[in-house]
Coordinates of C-alpha atoms in Angstrom, one line a residue:
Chain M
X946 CA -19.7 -6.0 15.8
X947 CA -22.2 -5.3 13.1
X948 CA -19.1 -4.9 10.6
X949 CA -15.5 -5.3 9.1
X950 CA -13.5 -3.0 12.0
X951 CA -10.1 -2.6 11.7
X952 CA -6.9 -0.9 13.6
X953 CA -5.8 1.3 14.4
X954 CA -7.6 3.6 11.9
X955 CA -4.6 6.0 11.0
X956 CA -0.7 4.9 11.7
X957 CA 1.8 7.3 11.1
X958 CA 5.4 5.8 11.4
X959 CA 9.3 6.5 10.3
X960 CA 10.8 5.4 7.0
X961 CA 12.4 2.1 8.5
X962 CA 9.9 0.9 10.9
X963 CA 8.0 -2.4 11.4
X964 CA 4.0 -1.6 11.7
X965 CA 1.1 -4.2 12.1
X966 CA -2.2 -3.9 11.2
X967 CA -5.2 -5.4 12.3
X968 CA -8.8 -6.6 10.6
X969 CA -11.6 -7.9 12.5
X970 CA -14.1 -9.3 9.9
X971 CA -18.0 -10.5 10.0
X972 CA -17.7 -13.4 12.7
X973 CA -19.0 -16.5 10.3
X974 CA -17.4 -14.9 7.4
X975 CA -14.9 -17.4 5.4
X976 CA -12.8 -15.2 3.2
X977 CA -10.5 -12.4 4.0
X978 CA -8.9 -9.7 1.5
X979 CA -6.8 -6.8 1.9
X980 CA -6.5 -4.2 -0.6
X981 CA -4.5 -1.3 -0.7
X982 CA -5.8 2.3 -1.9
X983 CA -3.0 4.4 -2.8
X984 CA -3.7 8.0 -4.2
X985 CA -4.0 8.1 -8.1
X986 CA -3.4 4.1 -8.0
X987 CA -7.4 3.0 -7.0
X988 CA -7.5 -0.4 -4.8
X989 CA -4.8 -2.6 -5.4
X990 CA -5.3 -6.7 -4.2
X991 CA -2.7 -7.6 -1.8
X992 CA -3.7 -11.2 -0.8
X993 CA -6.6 -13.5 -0.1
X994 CA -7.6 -16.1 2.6
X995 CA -10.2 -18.7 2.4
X996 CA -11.1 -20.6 5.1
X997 CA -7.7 -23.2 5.8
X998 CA -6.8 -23.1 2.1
X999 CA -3.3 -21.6 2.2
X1000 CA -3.7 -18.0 1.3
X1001 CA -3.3 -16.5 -2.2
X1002 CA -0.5 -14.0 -1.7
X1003 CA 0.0 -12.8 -5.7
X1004 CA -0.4 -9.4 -4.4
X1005 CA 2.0 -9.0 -2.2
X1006 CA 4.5 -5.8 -3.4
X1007 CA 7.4 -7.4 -1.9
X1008 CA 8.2 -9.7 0.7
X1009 CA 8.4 -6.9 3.2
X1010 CA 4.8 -7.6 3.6
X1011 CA 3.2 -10.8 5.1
X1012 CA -0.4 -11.5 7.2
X1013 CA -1.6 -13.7 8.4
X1014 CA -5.2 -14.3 10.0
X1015 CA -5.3 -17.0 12.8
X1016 CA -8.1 -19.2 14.2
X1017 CA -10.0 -18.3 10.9
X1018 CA -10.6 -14.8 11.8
X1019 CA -8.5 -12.3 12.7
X1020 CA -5.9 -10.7 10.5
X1021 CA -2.8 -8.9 11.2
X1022 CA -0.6 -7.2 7.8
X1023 CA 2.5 -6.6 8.7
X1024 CA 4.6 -4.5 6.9
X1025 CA 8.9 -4.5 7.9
X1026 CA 11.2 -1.1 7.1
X1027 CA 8.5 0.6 5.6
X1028 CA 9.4 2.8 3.0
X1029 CA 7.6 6.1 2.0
X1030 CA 6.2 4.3 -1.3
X1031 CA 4.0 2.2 1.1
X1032 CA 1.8 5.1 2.6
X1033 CA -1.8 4.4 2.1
X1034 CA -4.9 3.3 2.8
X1035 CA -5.2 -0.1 3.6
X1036 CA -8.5 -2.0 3.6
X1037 CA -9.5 -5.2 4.6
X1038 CA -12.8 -7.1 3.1
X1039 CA -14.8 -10.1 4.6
X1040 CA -17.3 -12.0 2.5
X1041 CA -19.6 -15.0 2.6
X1042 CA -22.1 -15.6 0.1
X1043 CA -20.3 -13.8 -2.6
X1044 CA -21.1 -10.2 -1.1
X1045 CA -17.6 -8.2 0.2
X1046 CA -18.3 -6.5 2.8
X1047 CA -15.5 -3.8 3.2
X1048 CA -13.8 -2.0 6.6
X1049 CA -13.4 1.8 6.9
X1050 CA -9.4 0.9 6.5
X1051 CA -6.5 2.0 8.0
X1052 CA -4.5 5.4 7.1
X1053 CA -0.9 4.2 6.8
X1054 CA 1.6 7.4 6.8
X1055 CA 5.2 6.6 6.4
X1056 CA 7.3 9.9 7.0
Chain T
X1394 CA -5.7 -10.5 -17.5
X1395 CA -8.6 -8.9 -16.6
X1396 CA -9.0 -5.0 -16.3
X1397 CA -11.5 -2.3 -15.7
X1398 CA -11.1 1.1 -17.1
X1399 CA -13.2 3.9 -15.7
X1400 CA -13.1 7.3 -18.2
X1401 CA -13.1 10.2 -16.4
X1402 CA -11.5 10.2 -12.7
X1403 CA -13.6 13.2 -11.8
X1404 CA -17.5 13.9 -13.2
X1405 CA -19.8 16.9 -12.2
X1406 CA -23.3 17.3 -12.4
X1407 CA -26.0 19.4 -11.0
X1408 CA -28.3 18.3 -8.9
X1409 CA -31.1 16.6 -10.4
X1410 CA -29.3 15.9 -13.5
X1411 CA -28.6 12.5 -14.7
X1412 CA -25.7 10.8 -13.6
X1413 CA -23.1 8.9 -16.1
X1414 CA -20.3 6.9 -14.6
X1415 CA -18.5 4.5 -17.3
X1416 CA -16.5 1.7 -17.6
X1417 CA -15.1 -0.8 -19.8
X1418 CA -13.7 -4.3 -18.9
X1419 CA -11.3 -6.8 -20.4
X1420 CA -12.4 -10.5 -19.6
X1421 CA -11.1 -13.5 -22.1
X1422 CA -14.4 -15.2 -19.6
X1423 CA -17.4 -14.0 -18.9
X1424 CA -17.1 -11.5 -16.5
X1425 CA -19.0 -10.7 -12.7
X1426 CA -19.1 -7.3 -12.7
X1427 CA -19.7 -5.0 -9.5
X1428 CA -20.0 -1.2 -9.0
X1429 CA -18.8 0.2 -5.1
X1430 CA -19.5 3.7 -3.8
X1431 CA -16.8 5.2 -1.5
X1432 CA -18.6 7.9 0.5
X1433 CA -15.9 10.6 2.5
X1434 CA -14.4 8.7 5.5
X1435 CA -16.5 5.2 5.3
X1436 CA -15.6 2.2 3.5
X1437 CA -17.0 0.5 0.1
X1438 CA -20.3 -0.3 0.0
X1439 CA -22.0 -2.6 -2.6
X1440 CA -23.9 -0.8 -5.4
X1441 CA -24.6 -3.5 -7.5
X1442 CA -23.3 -6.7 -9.2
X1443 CA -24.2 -8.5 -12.6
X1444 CA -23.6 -11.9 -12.3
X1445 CA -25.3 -13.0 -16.0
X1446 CA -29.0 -13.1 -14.9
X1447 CA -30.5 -9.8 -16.4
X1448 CA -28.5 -7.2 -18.2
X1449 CA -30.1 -4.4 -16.7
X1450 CA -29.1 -4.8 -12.9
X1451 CA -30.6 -2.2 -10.0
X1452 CA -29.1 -1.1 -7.3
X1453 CA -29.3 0.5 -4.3
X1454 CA -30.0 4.5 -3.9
X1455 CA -31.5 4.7 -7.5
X1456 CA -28.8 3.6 -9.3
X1457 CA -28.5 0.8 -12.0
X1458 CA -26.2 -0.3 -14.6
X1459 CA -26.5 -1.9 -18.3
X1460 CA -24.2 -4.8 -19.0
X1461 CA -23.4 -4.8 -22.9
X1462 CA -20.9 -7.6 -24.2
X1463 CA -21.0 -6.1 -27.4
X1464 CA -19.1 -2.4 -26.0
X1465 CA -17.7 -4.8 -23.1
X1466 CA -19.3 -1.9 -21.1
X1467 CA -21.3 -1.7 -17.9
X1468 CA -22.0 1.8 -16.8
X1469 CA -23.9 3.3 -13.7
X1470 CA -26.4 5.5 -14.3
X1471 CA -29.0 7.3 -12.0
X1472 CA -31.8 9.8 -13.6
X1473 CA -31.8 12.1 -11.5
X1474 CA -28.2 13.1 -9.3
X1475 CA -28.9 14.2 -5.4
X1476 CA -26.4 15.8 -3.0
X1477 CA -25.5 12.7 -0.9
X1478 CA -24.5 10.8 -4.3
X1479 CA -21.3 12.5 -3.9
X1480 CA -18.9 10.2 -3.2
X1481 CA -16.0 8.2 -5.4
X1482 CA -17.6 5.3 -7.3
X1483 CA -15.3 2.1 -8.4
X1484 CA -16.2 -0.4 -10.9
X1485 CA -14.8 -4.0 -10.7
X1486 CA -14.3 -7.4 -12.4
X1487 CA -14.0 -10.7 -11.1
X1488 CA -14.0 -14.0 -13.1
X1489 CA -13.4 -16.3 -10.0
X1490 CA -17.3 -15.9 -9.5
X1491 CA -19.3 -14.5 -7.4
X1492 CA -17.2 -14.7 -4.6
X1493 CA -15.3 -11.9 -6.0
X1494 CA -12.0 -13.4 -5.3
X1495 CA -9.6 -11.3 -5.8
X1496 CA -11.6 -8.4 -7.7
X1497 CA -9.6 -5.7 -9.9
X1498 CA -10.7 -2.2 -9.3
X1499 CA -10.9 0.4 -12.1
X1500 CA -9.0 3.5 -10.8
X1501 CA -12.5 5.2 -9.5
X1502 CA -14.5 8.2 -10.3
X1503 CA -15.1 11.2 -7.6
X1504 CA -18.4 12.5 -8.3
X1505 CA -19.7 15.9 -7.7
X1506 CA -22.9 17.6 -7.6
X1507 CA -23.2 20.8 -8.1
X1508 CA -26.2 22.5 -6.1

């Protein structure tokens, strides 16, 4: 595709639950990033990958939430017994070049 | 650490006015410095970055900001506001380089325009 996709583009799941989300970046782009948007918080980093460097996870809220992005592109964020605190957007970034190139992100609702 | 401040989470303007979006960094380094727009229901989208070349820096759909070390300020302006600039705008820092590793967002502005 001509952009970042991701999926699914809205979850809505039970306090408790296990969800995965995915990223597809720019085929050829090195660096992933996922962000979180929560309401009244603006974009948050969660954690950063370049190329086979291990990943920068500093962002990471807790260690109920991993990803990890195999064969160099794809990228699944995984979140265990989510918690109502995580609802949010959730975006994932691509770059190359130093230009981001953002998805559309996934709605994350956690009832 | 660095951090972006944007005053004023919501501005309005009519259309055809001009169009003042600020914000204020904290760098201890000299600073990259990008402004996204959000529109409804897409994903961020690349305004414009200053990256130490010229202060002034242009952008896409008539916008442009002034970087000023002095204020440690580098607001988006556009002369003139249209309809489809509604959208929520984000200013950002990132001293990792251009690469924008690991950028910090300000807390964004929604803009209106009033008809």
């Amino acid at each position: 595709g001509a952009g970042v996709s991701q999926s699914p583009s809205n979850k809505v799941t039970e306090k408790g639950k296990d969800v995965e989300l995915r990223c597809d970046p720019i085929s050829g782009h090195t660096a992933l990033y996922w962000y979180r948007q929560s309401l009244g918080q603006g974009l948050e980093f969660l954690i950063y990958f370049q190329g086979n460097s291990a990943p920068d996870k500093s962002g990471l809220p807790s260690d109920r939430f991993s990803a990890e992005r195999t064969g160099g592109s794809v990228s699944t964020l995984t979140i265990q017994r989510t918690q109502q605190e995580d609802s949010a957007v959730y975006l994932c970034a691509s770059s190359f070049g130093g230009r981001m190139y953002f998805g559309p992100g996934t709605r994350l609702t956690v009832l | 650490a660095q951090s972006v401040t944007q005053l004023g989470s919501h501005v309005s303007v009519s259309e055809g006015a001009l169009v003042l979006l600020r914000c204020n960094y904290s760098s201890s380094v000299p600073p990259y410095l990008f402004w996204y727009v959000q529109y409804p229901n897409q994903g961020l989208q690349l305004l414009l970055k200053y990256t130490s070349a010229a202060t002034l820096v242009k952008g896409i759909n008539g916008f442009e900001a002034e970087f000023k070390k002095s204020e440690t300020s580098f607001h988006l302006t556009k002369p003139s506001a249209h309809m489809s600039d509604a959208a929520e705008y984000f200013c950002a820092v990132s001293v990792t380089g251009q690469g924008a590793q690991k950028l910090v967002f300000g807390q964004g502005t929604r803009l209106t325009i009033n008809p």
